[in-house]
Coordinates of C-alpha atoms (C1' of nucleotides) in Angstrom, one line a residue:
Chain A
X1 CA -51.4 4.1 -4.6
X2 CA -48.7 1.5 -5.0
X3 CA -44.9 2.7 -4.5
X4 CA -42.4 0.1 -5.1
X5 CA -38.8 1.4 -5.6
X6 CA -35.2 -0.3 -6.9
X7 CA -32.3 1.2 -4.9
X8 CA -29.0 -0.1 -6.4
X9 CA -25.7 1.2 -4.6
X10 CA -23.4 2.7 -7.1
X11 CA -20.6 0.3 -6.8
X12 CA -20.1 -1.1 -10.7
X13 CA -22.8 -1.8 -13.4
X14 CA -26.1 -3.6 -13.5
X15 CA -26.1 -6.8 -12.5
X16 CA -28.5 -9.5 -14.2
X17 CA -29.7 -9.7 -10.7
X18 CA -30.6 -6.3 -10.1
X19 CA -32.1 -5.8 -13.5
X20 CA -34.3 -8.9 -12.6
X21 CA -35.5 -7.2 -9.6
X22 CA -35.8 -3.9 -10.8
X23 CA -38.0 -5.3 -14.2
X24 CA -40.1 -7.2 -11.6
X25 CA -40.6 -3.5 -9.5
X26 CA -41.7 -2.0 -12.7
X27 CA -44.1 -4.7 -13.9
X28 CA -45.9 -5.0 -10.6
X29 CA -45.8 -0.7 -10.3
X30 CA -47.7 -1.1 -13.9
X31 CA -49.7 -3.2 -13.1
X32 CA -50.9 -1.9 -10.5
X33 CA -51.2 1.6 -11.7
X34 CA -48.1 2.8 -9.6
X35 CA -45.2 4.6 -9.0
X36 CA -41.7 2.9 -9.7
X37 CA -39.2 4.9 -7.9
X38 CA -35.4 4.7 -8.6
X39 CA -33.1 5.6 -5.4
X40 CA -29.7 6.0 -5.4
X41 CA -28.0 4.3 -2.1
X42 CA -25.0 5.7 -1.8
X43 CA -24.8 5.5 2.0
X44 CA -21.6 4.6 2.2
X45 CA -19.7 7.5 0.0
X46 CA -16.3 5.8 0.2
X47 CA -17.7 3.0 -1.9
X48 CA -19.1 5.0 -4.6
X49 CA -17.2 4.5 -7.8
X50 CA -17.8 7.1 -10.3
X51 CA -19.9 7.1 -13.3
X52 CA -21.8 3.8 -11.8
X53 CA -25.2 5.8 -11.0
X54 CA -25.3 6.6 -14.8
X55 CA -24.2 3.3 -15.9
X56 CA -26.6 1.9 -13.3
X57 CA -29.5 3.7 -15.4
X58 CA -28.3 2.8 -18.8
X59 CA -28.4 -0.6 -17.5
X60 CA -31.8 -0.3 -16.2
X61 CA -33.3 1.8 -19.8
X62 CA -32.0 -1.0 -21.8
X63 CA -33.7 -3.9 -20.3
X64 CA -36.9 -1.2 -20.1
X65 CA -37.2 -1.3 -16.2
X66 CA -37.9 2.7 -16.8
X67 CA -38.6 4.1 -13.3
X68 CA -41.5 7.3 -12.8
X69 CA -39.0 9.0 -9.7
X70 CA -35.4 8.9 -9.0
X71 CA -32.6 11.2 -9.4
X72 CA -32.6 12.5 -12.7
X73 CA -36.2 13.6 -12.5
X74 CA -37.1 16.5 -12.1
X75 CA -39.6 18.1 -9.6
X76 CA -40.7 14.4 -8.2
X77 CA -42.2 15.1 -5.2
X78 CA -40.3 12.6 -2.8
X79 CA -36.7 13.6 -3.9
X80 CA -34.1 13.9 -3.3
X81 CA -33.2 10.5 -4.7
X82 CA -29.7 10.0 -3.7
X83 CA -29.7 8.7 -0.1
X84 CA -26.2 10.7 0.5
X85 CA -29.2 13.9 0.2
X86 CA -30.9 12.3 2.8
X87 CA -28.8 12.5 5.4
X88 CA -30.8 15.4 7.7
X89 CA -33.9 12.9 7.8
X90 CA -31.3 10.1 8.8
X91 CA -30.3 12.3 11.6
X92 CA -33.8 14.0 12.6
X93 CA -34.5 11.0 13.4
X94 CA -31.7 9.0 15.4
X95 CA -31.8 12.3 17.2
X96 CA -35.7 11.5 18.1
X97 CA -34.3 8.3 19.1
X98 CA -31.8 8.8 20.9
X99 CA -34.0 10.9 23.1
X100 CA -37.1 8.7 23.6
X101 CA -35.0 6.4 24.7
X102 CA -34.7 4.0 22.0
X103 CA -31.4 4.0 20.7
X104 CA -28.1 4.8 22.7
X105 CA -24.7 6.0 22.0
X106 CA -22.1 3.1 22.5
X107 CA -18.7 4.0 23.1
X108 CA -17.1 0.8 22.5
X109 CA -13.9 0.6 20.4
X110 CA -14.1 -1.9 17.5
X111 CA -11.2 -3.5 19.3
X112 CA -13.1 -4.3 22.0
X113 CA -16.1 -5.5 19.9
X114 CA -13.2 -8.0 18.6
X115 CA -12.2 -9.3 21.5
X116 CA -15.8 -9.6 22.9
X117 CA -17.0 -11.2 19.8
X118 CA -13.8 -13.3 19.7
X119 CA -14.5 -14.1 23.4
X120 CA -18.2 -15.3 22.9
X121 CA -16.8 -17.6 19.7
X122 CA -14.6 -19.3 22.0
X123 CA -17.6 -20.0 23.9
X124 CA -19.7 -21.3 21.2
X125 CA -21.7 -18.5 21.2
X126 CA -23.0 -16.9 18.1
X127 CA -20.9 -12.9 17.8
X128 CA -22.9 -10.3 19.1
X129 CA -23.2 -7.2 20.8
X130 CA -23.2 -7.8 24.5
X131 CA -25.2 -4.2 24.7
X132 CA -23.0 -3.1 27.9
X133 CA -23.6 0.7 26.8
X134 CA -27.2 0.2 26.2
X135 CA -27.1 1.2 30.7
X136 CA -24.9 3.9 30.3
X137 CA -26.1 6.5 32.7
X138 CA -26.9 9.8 31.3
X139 CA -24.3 11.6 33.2
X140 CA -21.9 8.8 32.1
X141 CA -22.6 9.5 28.2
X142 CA -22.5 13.4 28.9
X143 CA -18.9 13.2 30.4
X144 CA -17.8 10.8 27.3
X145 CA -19.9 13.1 24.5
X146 CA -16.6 13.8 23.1
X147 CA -14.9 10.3 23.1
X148 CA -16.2 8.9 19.5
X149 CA -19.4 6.7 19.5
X150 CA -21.8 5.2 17.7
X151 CA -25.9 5.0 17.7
X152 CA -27.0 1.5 18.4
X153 CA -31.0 0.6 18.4
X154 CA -32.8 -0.9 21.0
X155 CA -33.3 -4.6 19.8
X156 CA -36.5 -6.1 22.1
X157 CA -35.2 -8.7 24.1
X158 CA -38.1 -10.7 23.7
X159 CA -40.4 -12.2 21.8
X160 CA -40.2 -12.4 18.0
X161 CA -40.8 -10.7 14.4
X162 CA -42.8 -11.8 11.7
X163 CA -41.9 -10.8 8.2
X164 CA -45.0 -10.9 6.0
X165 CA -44.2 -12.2 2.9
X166 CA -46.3 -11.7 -0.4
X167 CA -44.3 -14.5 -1.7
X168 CA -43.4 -16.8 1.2
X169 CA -46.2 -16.0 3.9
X170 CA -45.0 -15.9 7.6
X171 CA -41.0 -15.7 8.3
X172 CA -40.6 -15.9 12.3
X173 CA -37.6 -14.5 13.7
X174 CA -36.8 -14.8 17.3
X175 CA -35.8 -11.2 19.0
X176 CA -33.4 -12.8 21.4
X177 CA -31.2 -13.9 18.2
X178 CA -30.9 -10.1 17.1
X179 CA -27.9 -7.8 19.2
X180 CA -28.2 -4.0 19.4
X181 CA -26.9 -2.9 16.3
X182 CA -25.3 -0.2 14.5
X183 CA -27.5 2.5 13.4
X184 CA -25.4 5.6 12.9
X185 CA -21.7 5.6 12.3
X186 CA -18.9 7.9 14.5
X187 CA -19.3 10.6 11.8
X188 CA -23.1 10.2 12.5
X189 CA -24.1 8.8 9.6
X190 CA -26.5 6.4 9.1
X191 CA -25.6 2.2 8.1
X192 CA -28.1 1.0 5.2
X193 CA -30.3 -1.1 7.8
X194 CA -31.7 2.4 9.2
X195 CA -31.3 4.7 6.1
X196 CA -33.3 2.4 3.9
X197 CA -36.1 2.0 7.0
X198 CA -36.3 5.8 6.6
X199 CA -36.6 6.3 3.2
X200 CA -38.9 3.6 2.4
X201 CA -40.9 5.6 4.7
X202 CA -40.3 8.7 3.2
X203 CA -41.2 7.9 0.0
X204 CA -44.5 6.3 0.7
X205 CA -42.9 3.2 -0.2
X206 CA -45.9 0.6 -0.2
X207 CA -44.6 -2.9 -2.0
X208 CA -40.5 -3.8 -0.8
X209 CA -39.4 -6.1 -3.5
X210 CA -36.1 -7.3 -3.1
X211 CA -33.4 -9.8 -3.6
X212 CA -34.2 -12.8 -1.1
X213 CA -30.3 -11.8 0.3
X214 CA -32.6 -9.1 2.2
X215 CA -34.4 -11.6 4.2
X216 CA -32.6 -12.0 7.4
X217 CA -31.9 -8.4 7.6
X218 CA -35.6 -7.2 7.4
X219 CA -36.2 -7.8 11.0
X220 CA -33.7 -5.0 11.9
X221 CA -35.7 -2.6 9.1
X222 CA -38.7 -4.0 11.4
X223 CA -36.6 -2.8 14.4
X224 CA -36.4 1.0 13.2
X225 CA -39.4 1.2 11.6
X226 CA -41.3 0.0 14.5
X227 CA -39.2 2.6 17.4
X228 CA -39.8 5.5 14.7
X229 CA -43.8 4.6 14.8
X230 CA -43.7 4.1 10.7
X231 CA -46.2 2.1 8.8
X232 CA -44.8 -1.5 7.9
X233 CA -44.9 -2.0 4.1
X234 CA -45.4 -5.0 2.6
X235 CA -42.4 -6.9 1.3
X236 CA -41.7 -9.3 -1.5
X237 CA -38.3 -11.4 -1.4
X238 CA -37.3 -12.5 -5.0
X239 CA -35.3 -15.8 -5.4
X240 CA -31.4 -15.2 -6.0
X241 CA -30.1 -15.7 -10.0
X242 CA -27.3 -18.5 -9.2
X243 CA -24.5 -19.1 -11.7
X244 CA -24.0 -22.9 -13.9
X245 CA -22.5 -24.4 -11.1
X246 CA -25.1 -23.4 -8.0
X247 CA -22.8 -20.7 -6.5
X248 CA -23.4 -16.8 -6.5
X249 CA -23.0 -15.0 -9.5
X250 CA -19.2 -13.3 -10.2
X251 CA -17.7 -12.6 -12.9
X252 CA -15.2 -16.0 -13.0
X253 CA -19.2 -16.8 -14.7
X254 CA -18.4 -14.8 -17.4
X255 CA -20.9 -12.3 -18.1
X256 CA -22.9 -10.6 -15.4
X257 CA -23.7 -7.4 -16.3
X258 CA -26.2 -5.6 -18.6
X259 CA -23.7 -4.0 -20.0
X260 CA -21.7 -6.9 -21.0
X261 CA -24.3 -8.6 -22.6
X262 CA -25.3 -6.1 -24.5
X263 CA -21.4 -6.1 -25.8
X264 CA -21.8 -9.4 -27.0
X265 CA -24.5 -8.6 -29.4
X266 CA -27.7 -10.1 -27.0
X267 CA -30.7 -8.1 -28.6
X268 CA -31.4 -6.1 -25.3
X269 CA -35.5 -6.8 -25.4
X270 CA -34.8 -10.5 -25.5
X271 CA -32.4 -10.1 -22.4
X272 CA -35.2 -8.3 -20.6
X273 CA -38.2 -11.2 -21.7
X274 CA -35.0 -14.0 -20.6
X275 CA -34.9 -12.3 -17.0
X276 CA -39.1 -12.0 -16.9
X277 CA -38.8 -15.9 -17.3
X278 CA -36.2 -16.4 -14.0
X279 CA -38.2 -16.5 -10.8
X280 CA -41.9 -15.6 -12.8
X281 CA -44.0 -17.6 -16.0
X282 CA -47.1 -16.8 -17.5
X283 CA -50.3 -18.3 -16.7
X284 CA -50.3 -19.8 -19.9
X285 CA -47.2 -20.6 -20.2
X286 CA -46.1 -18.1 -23.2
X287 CA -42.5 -17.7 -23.4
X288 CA -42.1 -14.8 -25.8
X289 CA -43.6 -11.9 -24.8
X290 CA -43.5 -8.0 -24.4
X291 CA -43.3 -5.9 -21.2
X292 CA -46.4 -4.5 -22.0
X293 CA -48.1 -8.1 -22.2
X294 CA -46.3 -9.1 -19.5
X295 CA -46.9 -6.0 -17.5
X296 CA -50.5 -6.9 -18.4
X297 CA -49.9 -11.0 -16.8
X298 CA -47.4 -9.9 -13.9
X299 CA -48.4 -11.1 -10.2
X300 CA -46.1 -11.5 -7.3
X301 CA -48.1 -14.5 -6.7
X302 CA -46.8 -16.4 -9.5
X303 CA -43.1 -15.6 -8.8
X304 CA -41.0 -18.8 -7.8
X305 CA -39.7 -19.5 -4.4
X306 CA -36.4 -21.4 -5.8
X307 CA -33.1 -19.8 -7.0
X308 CA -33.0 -19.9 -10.9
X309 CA -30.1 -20.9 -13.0
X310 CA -29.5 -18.5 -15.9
X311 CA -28.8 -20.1 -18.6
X312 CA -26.8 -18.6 -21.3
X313 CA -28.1 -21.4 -24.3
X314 CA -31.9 -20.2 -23.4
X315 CA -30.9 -16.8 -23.8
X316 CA -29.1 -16.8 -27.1
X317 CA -32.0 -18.6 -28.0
X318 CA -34.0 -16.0 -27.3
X319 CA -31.7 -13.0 -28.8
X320 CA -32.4 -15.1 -31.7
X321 CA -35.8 -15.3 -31.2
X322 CA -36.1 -11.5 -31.2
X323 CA -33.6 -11.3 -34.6
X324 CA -36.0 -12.8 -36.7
X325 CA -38.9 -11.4 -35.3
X326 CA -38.4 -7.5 -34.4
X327 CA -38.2 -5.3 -37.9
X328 CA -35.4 -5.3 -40.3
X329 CA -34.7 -1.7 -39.6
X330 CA -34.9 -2.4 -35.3
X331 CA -32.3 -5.0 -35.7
X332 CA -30.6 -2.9 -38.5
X333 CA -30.2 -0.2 -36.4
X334 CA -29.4 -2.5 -33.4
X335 CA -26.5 -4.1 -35.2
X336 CA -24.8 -0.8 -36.2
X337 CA -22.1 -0.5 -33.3
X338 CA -21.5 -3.6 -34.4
X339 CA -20.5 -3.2 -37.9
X340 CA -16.4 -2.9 -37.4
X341 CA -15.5 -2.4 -41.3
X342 CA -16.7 -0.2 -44.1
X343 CA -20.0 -0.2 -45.0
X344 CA -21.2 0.9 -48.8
X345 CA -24.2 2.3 -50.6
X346 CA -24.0 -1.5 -52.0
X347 CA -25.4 -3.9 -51.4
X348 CA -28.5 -2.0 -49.3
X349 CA -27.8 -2.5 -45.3
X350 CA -31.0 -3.0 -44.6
X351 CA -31.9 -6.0 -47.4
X352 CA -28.1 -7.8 -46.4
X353 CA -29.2 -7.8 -42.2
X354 CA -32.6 -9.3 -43.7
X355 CA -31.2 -12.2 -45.5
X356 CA -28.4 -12.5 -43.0
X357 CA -30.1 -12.1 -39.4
X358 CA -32.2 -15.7 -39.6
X359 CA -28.6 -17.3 -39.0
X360 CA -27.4 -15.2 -36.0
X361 CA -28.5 -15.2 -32.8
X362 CA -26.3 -12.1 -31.3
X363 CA -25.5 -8.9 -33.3
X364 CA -21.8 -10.2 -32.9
X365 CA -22.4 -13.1 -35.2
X366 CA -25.1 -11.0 -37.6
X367 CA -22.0 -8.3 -38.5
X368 CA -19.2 -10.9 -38.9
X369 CA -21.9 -13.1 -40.9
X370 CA -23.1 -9.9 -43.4
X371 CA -19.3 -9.2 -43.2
X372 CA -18.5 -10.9 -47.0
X373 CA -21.2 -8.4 -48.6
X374 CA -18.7 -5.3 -48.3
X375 CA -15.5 -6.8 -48.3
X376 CA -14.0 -9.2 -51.0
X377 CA -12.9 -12.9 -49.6
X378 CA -9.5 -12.4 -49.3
X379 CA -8.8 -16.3 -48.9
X380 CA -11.5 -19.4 -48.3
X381 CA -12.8 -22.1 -45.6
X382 CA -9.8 -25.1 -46.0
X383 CA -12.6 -27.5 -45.7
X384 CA -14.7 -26.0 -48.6
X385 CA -11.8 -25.6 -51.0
X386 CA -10.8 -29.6 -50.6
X387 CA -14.6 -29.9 -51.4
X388 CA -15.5 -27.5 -54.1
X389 CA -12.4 -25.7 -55.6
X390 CA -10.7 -29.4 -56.9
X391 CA -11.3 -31.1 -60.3
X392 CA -12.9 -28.4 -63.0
X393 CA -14.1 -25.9 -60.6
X394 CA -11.8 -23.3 -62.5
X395 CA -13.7 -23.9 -65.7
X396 CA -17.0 -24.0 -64.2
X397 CA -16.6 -20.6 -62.4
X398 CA -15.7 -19.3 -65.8
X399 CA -18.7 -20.7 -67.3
X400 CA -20.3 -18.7 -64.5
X401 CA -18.8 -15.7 -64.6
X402 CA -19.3 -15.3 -68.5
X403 CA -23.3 -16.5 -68.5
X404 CA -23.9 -14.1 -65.6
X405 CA -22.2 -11.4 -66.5
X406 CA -24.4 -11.7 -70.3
X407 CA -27.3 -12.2 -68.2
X408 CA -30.2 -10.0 -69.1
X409 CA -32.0 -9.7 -66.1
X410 CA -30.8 -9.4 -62.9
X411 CA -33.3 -11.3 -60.2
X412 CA -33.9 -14.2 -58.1
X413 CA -36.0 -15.8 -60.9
X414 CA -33.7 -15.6 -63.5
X415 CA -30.5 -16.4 -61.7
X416 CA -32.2 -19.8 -60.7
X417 CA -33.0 -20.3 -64.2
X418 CA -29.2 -19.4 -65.6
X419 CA -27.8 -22.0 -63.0
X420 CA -30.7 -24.6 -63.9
X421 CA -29.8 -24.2 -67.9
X422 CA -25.8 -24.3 -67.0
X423 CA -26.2 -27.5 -64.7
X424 CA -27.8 -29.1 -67.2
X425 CA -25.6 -28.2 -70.7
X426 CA -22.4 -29.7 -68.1
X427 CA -24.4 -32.6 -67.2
X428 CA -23.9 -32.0 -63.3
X429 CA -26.3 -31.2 -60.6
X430 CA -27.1 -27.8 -59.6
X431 CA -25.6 -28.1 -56.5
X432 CA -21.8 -28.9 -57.8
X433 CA -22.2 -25.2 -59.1
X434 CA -24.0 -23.5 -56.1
X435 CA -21.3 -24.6 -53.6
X436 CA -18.5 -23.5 -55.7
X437 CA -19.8 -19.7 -56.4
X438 CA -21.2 -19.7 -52.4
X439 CA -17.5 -20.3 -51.7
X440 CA -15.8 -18.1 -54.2
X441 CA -18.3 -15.4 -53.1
X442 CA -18.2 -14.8 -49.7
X443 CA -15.6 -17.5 -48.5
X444 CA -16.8 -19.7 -46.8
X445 CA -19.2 -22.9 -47.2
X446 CA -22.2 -21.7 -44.7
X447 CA -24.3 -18.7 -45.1
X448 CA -27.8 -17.4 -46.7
X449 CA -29.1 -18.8 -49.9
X450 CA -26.7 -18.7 -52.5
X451 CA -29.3 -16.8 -54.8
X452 CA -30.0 -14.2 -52.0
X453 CA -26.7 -13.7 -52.2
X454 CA -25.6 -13.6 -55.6
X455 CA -28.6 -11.0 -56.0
X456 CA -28.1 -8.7 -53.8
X457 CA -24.5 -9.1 -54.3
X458 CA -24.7 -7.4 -58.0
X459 CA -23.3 -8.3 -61.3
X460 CA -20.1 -6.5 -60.9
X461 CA -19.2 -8.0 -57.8
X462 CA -20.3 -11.3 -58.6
X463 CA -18.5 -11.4 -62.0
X464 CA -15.6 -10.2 -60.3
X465 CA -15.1 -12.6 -57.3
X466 CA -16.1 -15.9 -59.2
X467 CA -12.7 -14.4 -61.6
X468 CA -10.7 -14.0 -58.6
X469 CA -11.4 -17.4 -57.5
X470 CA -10.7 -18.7 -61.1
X471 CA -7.6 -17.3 -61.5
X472 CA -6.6 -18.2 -58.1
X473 CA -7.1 -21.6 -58.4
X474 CA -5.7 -21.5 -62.0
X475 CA -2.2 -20.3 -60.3
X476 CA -2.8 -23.0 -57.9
X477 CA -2.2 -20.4 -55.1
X478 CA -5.6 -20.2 -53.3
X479 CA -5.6 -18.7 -49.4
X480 CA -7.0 -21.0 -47.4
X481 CA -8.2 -20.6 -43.3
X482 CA -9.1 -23.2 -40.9
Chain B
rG1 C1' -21.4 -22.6 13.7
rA2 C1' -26.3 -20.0 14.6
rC3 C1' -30.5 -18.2 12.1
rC4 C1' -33.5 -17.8 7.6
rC5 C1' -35.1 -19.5 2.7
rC6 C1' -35.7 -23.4 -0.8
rA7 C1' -36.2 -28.5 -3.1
rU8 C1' -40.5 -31.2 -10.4
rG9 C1' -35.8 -33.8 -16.3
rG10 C1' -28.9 -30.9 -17.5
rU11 C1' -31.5 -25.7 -17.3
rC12 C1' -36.1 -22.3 -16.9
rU13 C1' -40.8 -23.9 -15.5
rA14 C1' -46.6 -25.7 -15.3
rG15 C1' -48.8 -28.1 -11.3
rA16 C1' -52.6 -24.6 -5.5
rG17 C1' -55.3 -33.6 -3.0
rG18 C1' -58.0 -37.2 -7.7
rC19 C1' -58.0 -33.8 -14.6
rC20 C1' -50.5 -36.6 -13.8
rU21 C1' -49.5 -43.0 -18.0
rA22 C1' -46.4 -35.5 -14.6
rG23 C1' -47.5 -30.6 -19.4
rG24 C1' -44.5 -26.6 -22.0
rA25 C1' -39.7 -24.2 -23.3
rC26 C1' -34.1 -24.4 -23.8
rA27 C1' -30.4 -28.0 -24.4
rU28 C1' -29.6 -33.0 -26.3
rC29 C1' -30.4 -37.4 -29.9
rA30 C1' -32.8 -39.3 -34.5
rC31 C1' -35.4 -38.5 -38.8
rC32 C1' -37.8 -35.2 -42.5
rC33 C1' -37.1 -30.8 -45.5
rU34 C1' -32.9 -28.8 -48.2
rU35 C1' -28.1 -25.3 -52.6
rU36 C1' -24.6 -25.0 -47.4
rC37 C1' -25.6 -23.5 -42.4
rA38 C1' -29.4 -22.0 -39.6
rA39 C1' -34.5 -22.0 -39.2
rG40 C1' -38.8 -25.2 -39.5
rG41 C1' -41.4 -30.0 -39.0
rU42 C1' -41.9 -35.0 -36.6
rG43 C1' -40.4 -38.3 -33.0
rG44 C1' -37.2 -39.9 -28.8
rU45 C1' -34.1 -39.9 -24.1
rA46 C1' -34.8 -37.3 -19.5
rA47 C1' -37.7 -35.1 -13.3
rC48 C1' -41.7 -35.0 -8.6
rC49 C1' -34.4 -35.5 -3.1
rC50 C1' -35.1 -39.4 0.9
rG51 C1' -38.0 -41.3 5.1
rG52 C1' -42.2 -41.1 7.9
rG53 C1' -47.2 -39.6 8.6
rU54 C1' -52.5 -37.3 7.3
rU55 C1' -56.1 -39.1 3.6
rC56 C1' -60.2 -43.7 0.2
rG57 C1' -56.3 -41.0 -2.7
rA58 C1' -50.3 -36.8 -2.4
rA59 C1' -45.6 -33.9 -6.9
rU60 C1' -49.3 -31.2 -4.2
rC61 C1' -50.7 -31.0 3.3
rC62 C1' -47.6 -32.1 8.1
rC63 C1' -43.0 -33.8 10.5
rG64 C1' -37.9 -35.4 10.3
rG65 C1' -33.5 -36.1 7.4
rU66 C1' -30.4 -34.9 3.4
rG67 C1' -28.9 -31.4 -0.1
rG68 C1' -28.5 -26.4 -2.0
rG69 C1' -28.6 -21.2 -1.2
rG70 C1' -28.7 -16.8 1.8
rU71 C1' -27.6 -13.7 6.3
rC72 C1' -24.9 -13.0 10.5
rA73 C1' -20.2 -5.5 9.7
rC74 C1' -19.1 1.1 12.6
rC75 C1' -20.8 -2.9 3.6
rA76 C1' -25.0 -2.2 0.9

RNA sequence: GACCCCAUGGUCUAGAGGCCUAGGACAUCACCCUUUCAAGGUGGUAACCCGGGUUCGAAUCCCGGUGGGGUCACCA
């Protein structure tokens, strides 16, 4: 049975990174007919900032990297899923070590580690452990056992470490490169390299996919696993997700987080099929697709050994991708939140995100473009007025107003025909009324189709505005904006 | 600096020795469509980092260089 697990530290929100690596955990767990196991490390307690585990799985829900263990489960059999819980198993076993031999308390201060590492720069030599406690005779540490001290592991000398990788085959590492390090802290608690070495083991963890920023430290998880007599797993080291300009993602990028792309209206699905695509294609090259289908494609094989890009054009292209094609009522419920002024029983929500979404590609731009339908233009596009509001467009929005408002049926089909008749009584082209009412309707010059929105719009409304507009431009005092 | 990873258009990628005059997608440019803007359609610009090998033949294999990234904590 295939166990893979994500195990975020609860230091902020979900990163785009971790999101990627946690999707591609739960598409290989799928598709393999495994487990996908959420674990909390929170080794380090003075790190923790509050709230993150939750936001951490909001994060992970919304981009549908949903996981079958972790803390919030209940009755899983490998709990508990925080790795702060842990901590007997952590110490079970540097106790087991620390007996057979394999790991030794080092009493060294971290002043002298400075001065010894700062002693070895000088030197040209790379900073590590000198291991001068690793010969400590037992009487020696017995006398000390109440001076503080750390656990430190017994790196082989010798020799070297191969890291199997499903993705990059054979990663040598030579032992002699490797110092004793740091396995449990002076409180004795464990450091992530031997907690995580543990727990992977605990939970049957089969399949280690990671962030390629793991790499060089998996030799040390080799280290522990190896003196505690556990089964190796097999590991999988993802490419990094770099920022524009080559460099690690932070947030001088702009957005990084789930979370804050979610904020700017990206339809959350298309966020999740936009991170499937960095470090991972389908065999045949479709772009758009489900987690289900991709679940269905997904193979570790086909995941890229180069850092991707992200690229925030692609994935606004995508959002936009997803507007037009989820339902009316998914994206009508998805832009909701975003609605930040007074919706009414008219027009219908539903039929003004329809005719609106095909020109948005965030939820941002789809509730500032459907914004017009509930609230009167309270002054219009500078450009468009110089353009449509000069020479007769008083009288023609009169004309307008007074054939619509006698119009006896109320539809697409007959509104076409009342402009057709008007444009051709005045002797002008349809157009040099259409882009006068579009602008004393909602505004501004751009938008859906001007008999979309005179439709759904109603009568009463419609009458109304194209008035306003009159009159305003009667009194020569029309509001303009940039 | 040491160690590790990586290297196809601006970006994401296809490519597992001949199918490659290097394919697709985003972006970009032009044109078409058109009531605006999008969308859509058509077409265009644009890449195998460099140098050596191996081979009849290399984007694909090997070596070196260069470049980029990552890791070197009593952080995770």
């Amino acid at each position: 049975m295939v166990r893979v697990r994500y195990a975020p530290s609860p230091t902020g929100t979900l990163h785009i990174g971790g999101a990627r690596t946690a999707l591609f955990n739960y598409l290989f767990a799928r598709h393999m007919g495994g487990k996908f196991v959420l674990r909390v490390e929170d080794t380090d307690q003075s790190r923790k900032i509050p709230g993150s585990e939750e936001a951490m799985m909001r994060g992970l829900k919304s981009v549908g990297a949903l996981w079958d263990e972790g803390p919030d489960t209940d009755g899983a059999p490998y709990g508990p899923y925080r790795v702060s819980e842990r901590l007997h198993r952590h110490r079970q076993a540097a106790d087991m070590l620390l007996a057979e031999g394999h790991a030794y308390r080092c009493f060294c201060t971290p002043e002298e580690l400075e001065e010894e590492r700062r002693g070895r720069q000088a030197q040209g030599l790379p900073p590590r452990y000198s291991g001068r406690c690793r010969s400590l005779s037992a009487e020696e540490v017995k006398i000390r056992a109440d001076q503080r001290s750390v656990v430190r592991l017994k790196v082989p000398l010798e020799g070297e470490t191969v890291v199997h990788d499903i993705i990059r085959g054979e990663v040598r590492f030579e032992n002699r490169i490797f110092d004793d390090f740091v396995i449990m802290k002076p409180d004795y608690t464990p450091v992530y390299n031997f907690a995580v070495a543990i727990d992977d083991h605990d939970m049957a963890i089969t399949h280690v996919i990671r962030g390629e920023e793991h790499l060089p430290n998996t030799p040390k998880q080799l280290f522990v696993m190896d003196a505690l007599g556990f089964a190796v797993p097999q590991f999988a080291h993802l490419p990094m997700i770099l920022a524009p300009d080559r460099s690690k993602l932070s947030k001088r990028h702009g957005a990084t987080s789930v979370e804050e792309y979610r904020d700017q209206g990206i339809i959350l699905p298309a966020l999740a099929n936009y991170l499937l695509l960095l470090g991972w294609s389908s065999p045949d090259g479709q772009e758009l697709l489900t987690l289900e289908e991709a679940v269905a494609q997904f193979s570790l094989k086909r995941v890229q050994h180069t850092a991707a890009i992200y690229d925030q054009k692609k994935l606004e292209w995508m959002s936009h991708q997803y507007m037009t094609r989820l339902s009316v009522s998914e994206i009508a419920e998805m832009a909701r939140p975003f609605i930040n002024y007074a919706l009414k029983p008219q027009p219908e929500f539903e039929a003004v995100v329809d005719v609106s979404r095909e020109r948005a590609f965030t939820l941002v731009q789809l509730a500032q473009q459907m914004r017009f339908f509930y609230e009167a233009p309270e002054s219009y596009e500078a450009k468009g007025v110089a353009k449509h509001f000069g020479e007769g467009a008083a009288q023609r929005l009169e004309l307008l107003a007074e054939h619509l408002a006698a119009l006896p049926e109320w539809n697409h089909d007959s509104l076409v025909g009342a402009y057709d008749a008007l444009s051709e009584s005045l002797g002008v082209k349809r157009a040099a009324l259409i882009h006068p009412t579009r602008l004393a309707l909602t505004g501004r010059t751009v938008g859906p189709g001007l008999f979309e929105i005179v439709e759904l719009l109603g009568r009463e409304l419609v009458v109304e505005r194209l008035r306003t507009a009159q009159t305003r431009i009667q009194q020569g005092n029309v509001p303009t904006f940039a």
